[in-house]
């Protein structure tokens, strides 16, 4: 692991993994109806503070994406092996959680599949996937940026939960009591 990854244009860079993620994500998203996609990206009930915190987190994510795209894969290292494990666990989790989201009624909280163990399985999966890509390029600074992005997402999720309480009422409050925000007991 290096503080800053080796950056250059090349075939054996993190862009390969990032492109594969985008293709898989795009294919799965295309299986969703327009109504489901609208619900997935609806920010209409978010406060200005939530939107600002989300934007800050996305800026750190964008820097990470640039580092991943141009970062040279650390093939043969332990980080590369672990990165592949995290990457594919995150990618599979993301696909499953989007399918769970897609197949749930639009007028109630999503409570099936991975949503039985996490209220935010898409976010958990994306961050596991990004941790995997960061390990593939072996970058400490990217881990720091990912941590900042996760912290911003946490505050965004807190804001999102308030809007979901307004939208779904008691059904969402019961869901919150039964299911951890992230995973297991978090």
mmCIF file of C-alpha atoms in Angstrom:
data_model
loop_
_atom_site.group_PDB
_atom_site.id
_atom_site.type_symbol
_atom_site.label_atom_id
_atom_site.label_comp_id
_atom_site.label_asym_id
_atom_site.label_seq_id
_atom_site.Cartn_x
_atom_site.Cartn_y
_atom_site.Cartn_z
ATOM 1 C CA UNK A 1 0.000 0.000 0.000
ATOM 2 C CA UNK A 2 1.200 3.473 -0.856
ATOM 3 C CA UNK A 3 -0.037 6.820 0.374
ATOM 4 C CA UNK A 4 -0.843 7.876 -3.193
ATOM 5 C CA UNK A 5 -1.226 5.179 -5.839
ATOM 6 C CA UNK A 6 0.900 5.068 -8.946
ATOM 7 C CA UNK A 7 -1.155 6.919 -11.551
ATOM 8 C CA UNK A 8 -0.825 6.489 -15.295
ATOM 9 C CA UNK A 9 -2.780 5.577 -18.387
ATOM 10 C CA UNK A 10 -2.705 1.864 -18.945
ATOM 11 C CA UNK A 11 -4.606 -1.328 -19.552
ATOM 12 C CA UNK A 12 -3.951 -2.760 -16.080
ATOM 13 C CA UNK A 13 -5.541 0.076 -14.139
ATOM 14 C CA UNK A 14 -8.549 0.263 -11.872
ATOM 15 C CA UNK A 15 -10.695 1.569 -14.729
ATOM 16 C CA UNK A 16 -11.324 -2.052 -15.748
ATOM 17 C CA UNK A 17 -13.082 -2.765 -12.460
ATOM 18 C CA UNK A 18 -14.849 0.587 -12.419
ATOM 19 C CA UNK A 19 -16.150 0.058 -15.968
ATOM 20 C CA UNK A 20 -17.383 -3.446 -15.102
ATOM 21 C CA UNK A 21 -19.199 -2.012 -12.074
ATOM 22 C CA UNK A 22 -20.842 0.672 -14.249
ATOM 23 C CA UNK A 23 -21.940 -1.898 -16.839
ATOM 24 C CA UNK A 24 -23.423 -4.255 -14.238
ATOM 25 C CA UNK A 25 -25.083 -1.372 -12.372
ATOM 26 C CA UNK A 26 -26.514 0.004 -15.619
ATOM 27 C CA UNK A 27 -27.895 -3.378 -16.680
ATOM 28 C CA UNK A 28 -29.548 -3.971 -13.309
ATOM 29 C CA UNK A 29 -30.943 -0.434 -13.212
ATOM 30 C CA UNK A 30 -32.437 -0.944 -16.694
ATOM 31 C CA UNK A 31 -34.502 -3.834 -15.281
ATOM 32 C CA UNK A 32 -36.228 -1.340 -12.975
ATOM 33 C CA UNK A 33 -39.340 0.542 -14.008
ATOM 34 C CA UNK A 34 -39.198 4.313 -14.329
ATOM 35 C CA UNK A 35 -41.227 4.608 -11.113
ATOM 36 C CA UNK A 36 -38.688 2.503 -9.216
ATOM 37 C CA UNK A 37 -35.779 4.549 -10.588
ATOM 38 C CA UNK A 38 -37.600 7.757 -9.634
ATOM 39 C CA UNK A 39 -38.092 6.475 -6.069
ATOM 40 C CA UNK A 40 -34.460 5.378 -5.911
ATOM 41 C CA UNK A 41 -33.204 8.870 -6.754
ATOM 42 C CA UNK A 42 -35.976 10.953 -5.143
ATOM 43 C CA UNK A 43 -34.431 13.685 -3.011
ATOM 44 C CA UNK A 44 -37.495 15.939 -2.888
ATOM 45 C CA UNK A 45 -37.981 15.564 0.882
ATOM 46 C CA UNK A 46 -34.301 16.065 1.724
ATOM 47 C CA UNK A 47 -33.300 19.166 3.630
ATOM 48 C CA UNK A 48 -30.749 21.625 2.264
ATOM 49 C CA UNK A 49 -28.279 20.424 4.926
ATOM 50 C CA UNK A 50 -28.663 16.801 3.792
ATOM 51 C CA UNK A 51 -28.104 17.800 0.162
ATOM 52 C CA UNK A 52 -24.957 19.784 1.058
ATOM 53 C CA UNK A 53 -23.472 16.951 3.123
ATOM 54 C CA UNK A 54 -24.241 14.523 0.294
ATOM 55 C CA UNK A 55 -22.516 16.827 -2.215
ATOM 56 C CA UNK A 56 -19.389 17.000 -0.029
ATOM 57 C CA UNK A 57 -19.277 13.213 0.205
ATOM 58 C CA UNK A 58 -19.703 12.915 -3.552
ATOM 59 C CA UNK A 59 -16.732 15.241 -4.129
ATOM 60 C CA UNK A 60 -14.501 12.864 -2.153
ATOM 61 C CA UNK A 61 -16.012 9.946 -4.062
ATOM 62 C CA UNK A 62 -15.225 11.686 -7.354
ATOM 63 C CA UNK A 63 -11.572 12.104 -6.350
ATOM 64 C CA UNK A 64 -11.517 8.408 -5.471
ATOM 65 C CA UNK A 65 -13.021 7.488 -8.829
ATOM 66 C CA UNK A 66 -10.258 9.441 -10.587
ATOM 67 C CA UNK A 67 -7.605 7.709 -8.471
ATOM 68 C CA UNK A 68 -9.194 4.320 -9.186
ATOM 69 C CA UNK A 69 -9.441 4.915 -12.943
ATOM 70 C CA UNK A 70 -5.790 5.958 -13.271
ATOM 71 C CA UNK A 71 -4.418 3.814 -10.435
ATOM 72 C CA UNK A 72 -2.242 0.886 -11.464
ATOM 73 C CA UNK A 73 -3.558 -2.475 -10.250
ATOM 74 C CA UNK A 74 -1.286 -4.035 -7.629
ATOM 75 C CA UNK A 75 -1.446 -7.478 -9.246
ATOM 76 C CA UNK A 76 0.136 -10.215 -7.147
ATOM 77 C CA UNK A 77 -0.138 -8.367 -3.840
ATOM 78 C CA UNK A 78 -2.248 -9.338 -0.840
ATOM 79 C CA UNK A 79 -4.168 -6.065 -1.302
ATOM 80 C CA UNK A 80 -5.067 -7.137 -4.843
ATOM 81 C CA UNK A 81 -6.426 -10.459 -3.606
ATOM 82 C CA UNK A 82 -8.414 -8.839 -0.786
ATOM 83 C CA UNK A 83 -9.558 -6.104 -3.147
ATOM 84 C CA UNK A 84 -11.063 -8.673 -5.504
ATOM 85 C CA UNK A 85 -12.895 -10.357 -2.623
ATOM 86 C CA UNK A 86 -14.355 -7.066 -1.357
ATOM 87 C CA UNK A 87 -15.121 -5.889 -4.899
ATOM 88 C CA UNK A 88 -17.162 -8.944 -5.845
ATOM 89 C CA UNK A 89 -18.923 -9.158 -2.463
ATOM 90 C CA UNK A 90 -19.903 -5.498 -2.862
ATOM 91 C CA UNK A 91 -20.974 -5.920 -6.485
ATOM 92 C CA UNK A 92 -23.102 -8.984 -5.737
ATOM 93 C CA UNK A 93 -24.632 -7.253 -2.711
ATOM 94 C CA UNK A 94 -25.442 -4.185 -4.803
ATOM 95 C CA UNK A 95 -27.134 -6.244 -7.515
ATOM 96 C CA UNK A 96 -29.186 -8.200 -4.975
ATOM 97 C CA UNK A 97 -30.203 -5.077 -3.048
ATOM 98 C CA UNK A 98 -31.325 -3.263 -6.211
ATOM 99 C CA UNK A 99 -33.371 -6.304 -7.240
ATOM 100 C CA UNK A 100 -34.912 -6.393 -3.735
ATOM 101 C CA UNK A 101 -35.673 -2.676 -4.089
ATOM 102 C CA UNK A 102 -37.127 -3.142 -7.574
ATOM 103 C CA UNK A 103 -39.419 -5.979 -6.515
ATOM 104 C CA UNK A 104 -40.914 -4.165 -3.507
ATOM 105 C CA UNK A 105 -44.219 -2.254 -3.539
ATOM 106 C CA UNK A 106 -43.757 1.450 -4.241
ATOM 107 C CA UNK A 107 -46.022 2.581 -1.407
ATOM 108 C CA UNK A 108 -44.280 0.913 1.537
ATOM 109 C CA UNK A 109 -40.774 0.544 2.981
ATOM 110 C CA UNK A 110 -38.556 -2.102 1.392
ATOM 111 C CA UNK A 111 -38.311 -4.964 3.881
ATOM 112 C CA UNK A 112 -37.298 -8.075 1.949
ATOM 113 C CA UNK A 113 -34.040 -9.678 0.900
ATOM 114 C CA UNK A 114 -30.951 -7.808 2.092
ATOM 115 C CA UNK A 115 -33.269 -5.184 3.571
ATOM 116 C CA UNK A 116 -34.028 -7.752 6.300
ATOM 117 C CA UNK A 117 -30.484 -7.296 7.636
ATOM 118 C CA UNK A 118 -29.754 -3.672 6.685
ATOM 119 C CA UNK A 119 -31.848 -0.575 6.062
ATOM 120 C CA UNK A 120 -29.172 0.589 3.603
ATOM 121 C CA UNK A 121 -27.798 -2.480 1.795
ATOM 122 C CA UNK A 122 -27.125 -0.525 -1.404
ATOM 123 C CA UNK A 123 -24.873 1.942 0.415
ATOM 124 C CA UNK A 124 -23.133 -0.795 2.402
ATOM 125 C CA UNK A 125 -22.547 -2.741 -0.823
ATOM 126 C CA UNK A 126 -21.252 0.279 -2.741
ATOM 127 C CA UNK A 127 -18.767 1.105 0.000
ATOM 128 C CA UNK A 128 -17.579 -2.513 0.207
ATOM 129 C CA UNK A 129 -17.186 -2.456 -3.585
ATOM 130 C CA UNK A 130 -15.239 0.830 -3.466
ATOM 131 C CA UNK A 131 -13.035 -0.480 -0.657
ATOM 132 C CA UNK A 132 -12.268 -3.395 -2.951
ATOM 133 C CA UNK A 133 -11.307 -1.105 -5.840
ATOM 134 C CA UNK A 134 -9.144 0.983 -3.511
ATOM 135 C CA UNK A 135 -7.318 -2.118 -2.288
ATOM 136 C CA UNK A 136 -6.792 -3.165 -5.917
ATOM 137 C CA UNK A 137 -4.742 0.003 -6.484
ATOM 138 C CA UNK A 138 -3.238 0.001 -2.968
ATOM 139 C CA UNK A 139 -3.919 3.588 -1.857
ATOM 140 C CA UNK A 140 -4.015 4.888 1.725
ATOM 141 C CA UNK A 141 -5.204 8.335 0.654
ATOM 142 C CA UNK A 142 -8.145 6.712 -1.119
ATOM 143 C CA UNK A 143 -9.059 4.891 2.090
ATOM 144 C CA UNK A 144 -9.051 8.260 3.868
ATOM 145 C CA UNK A 145 -11.261 9.787 1.151
ATOM 146 C CA UNK A 146 -13.586 6.773 1.316
ATOM 147 C CA UNK A 147 -13.851 7.212 5.086
ATOM 148 C CA UNK A 148 -14.823 10.869 4.655
ATOM 149 C CA UNK A 149 -17.359 9.913 2.005
ATOM 150 C CA UNK A 150 -18.833 7.249 4.311
ATOM 151 C CA UNK A 151 -19.080 9.773 7.152
ATOM 152 C CA UNK A 152 -20.911 12.220 4.871
ATOM 153 C CA UNK A 153 -23.195 9.405 3.717
ATOM 154 C CA UNK A 154 -24.016 8.597 7.322
ATOM 155 C CA UNK A 155 -25.325 12.120 7.861
ATOM 156 C CA UNK A 156 -27.150 11.967 4.527
ATOM 157 C CA UNK A 157 -28.792 8.717 5.600
ATOM 158 C CA UNK A 158 -29.902 10.308 8.875
ATOM 159 C CA UNK A 159 -31.600 13.032 6.835
ATOM 160 C CA UNK A 160 -33.076 10.509 4.428
ATOM 161 C CA UNK A 161 -34.541 8.542 7.334
ATOM 162 C CA UNK A 162 -36.455 11.619 8.478
ATOM 163 C CA UNK A 163 -38.017 11.963 5.034
ATOM 164 C CA UNK A 164 -38.853 8.234 4.984
ATOM 165 C CA UNK A 165 -40.576 8.619 8.353
ATOM 166 C CA UNK A 166 -42.729 11.366 6.810
ATOM 167 C CA UNK A 167 -43.395 9.296 3.715
ATOM 168 C CA UNK A 168 -44.195 5.911 5.326
ATOM 169 C CA UNK A 169 -45.106 6.831 8.916
ATOM 170 C CA UNK A 170 -45.432 4.042 11.483
ATOM 171 C CA UNK A 171 -44.463 1.321 8.983
ATOM 172 C CA UNK A 172 -41.009 2.888 8.605
ATOM 173 C CA UNK A 173 -40.627 3.511 12.350
ATOM 174 C CA UNK A 174 -41.297 -0.181 12.984
ATOM 175 C CA UNK A 175 -38.783 -1.098 10.251
ATOM 176 C CA UNK A 176 -36.201 1.166 11.977
ATOM 177 C CA UNK A 177 -36.774 -0.562 15.314
ATOM 178 C CA UNK A 178 -36.298 -4.035 13.841
ATOM 179 C CA UNK A 179 -33.512 -3.591 11.273
ATOM 180 C CA UNK A 180 -30.054 -2.068 11.855
ATOM 181 C CA UNK A 181 -29.131 0.993 9.820
ATOM 182 C CA UNK A 182 -26.100 -0.630 8.231
ATOM 183 C CA UNK A 183 -25.343 -4.192 9.197
ATOM 184 C CA UNK A 184 -25.800 -6.463 12.193
ATOM 185 C CA UNK A 185 -25.834 -4.012 15.104
ATOM 186 C CA UNK A 186 -24.693 -0.760 13.416
#
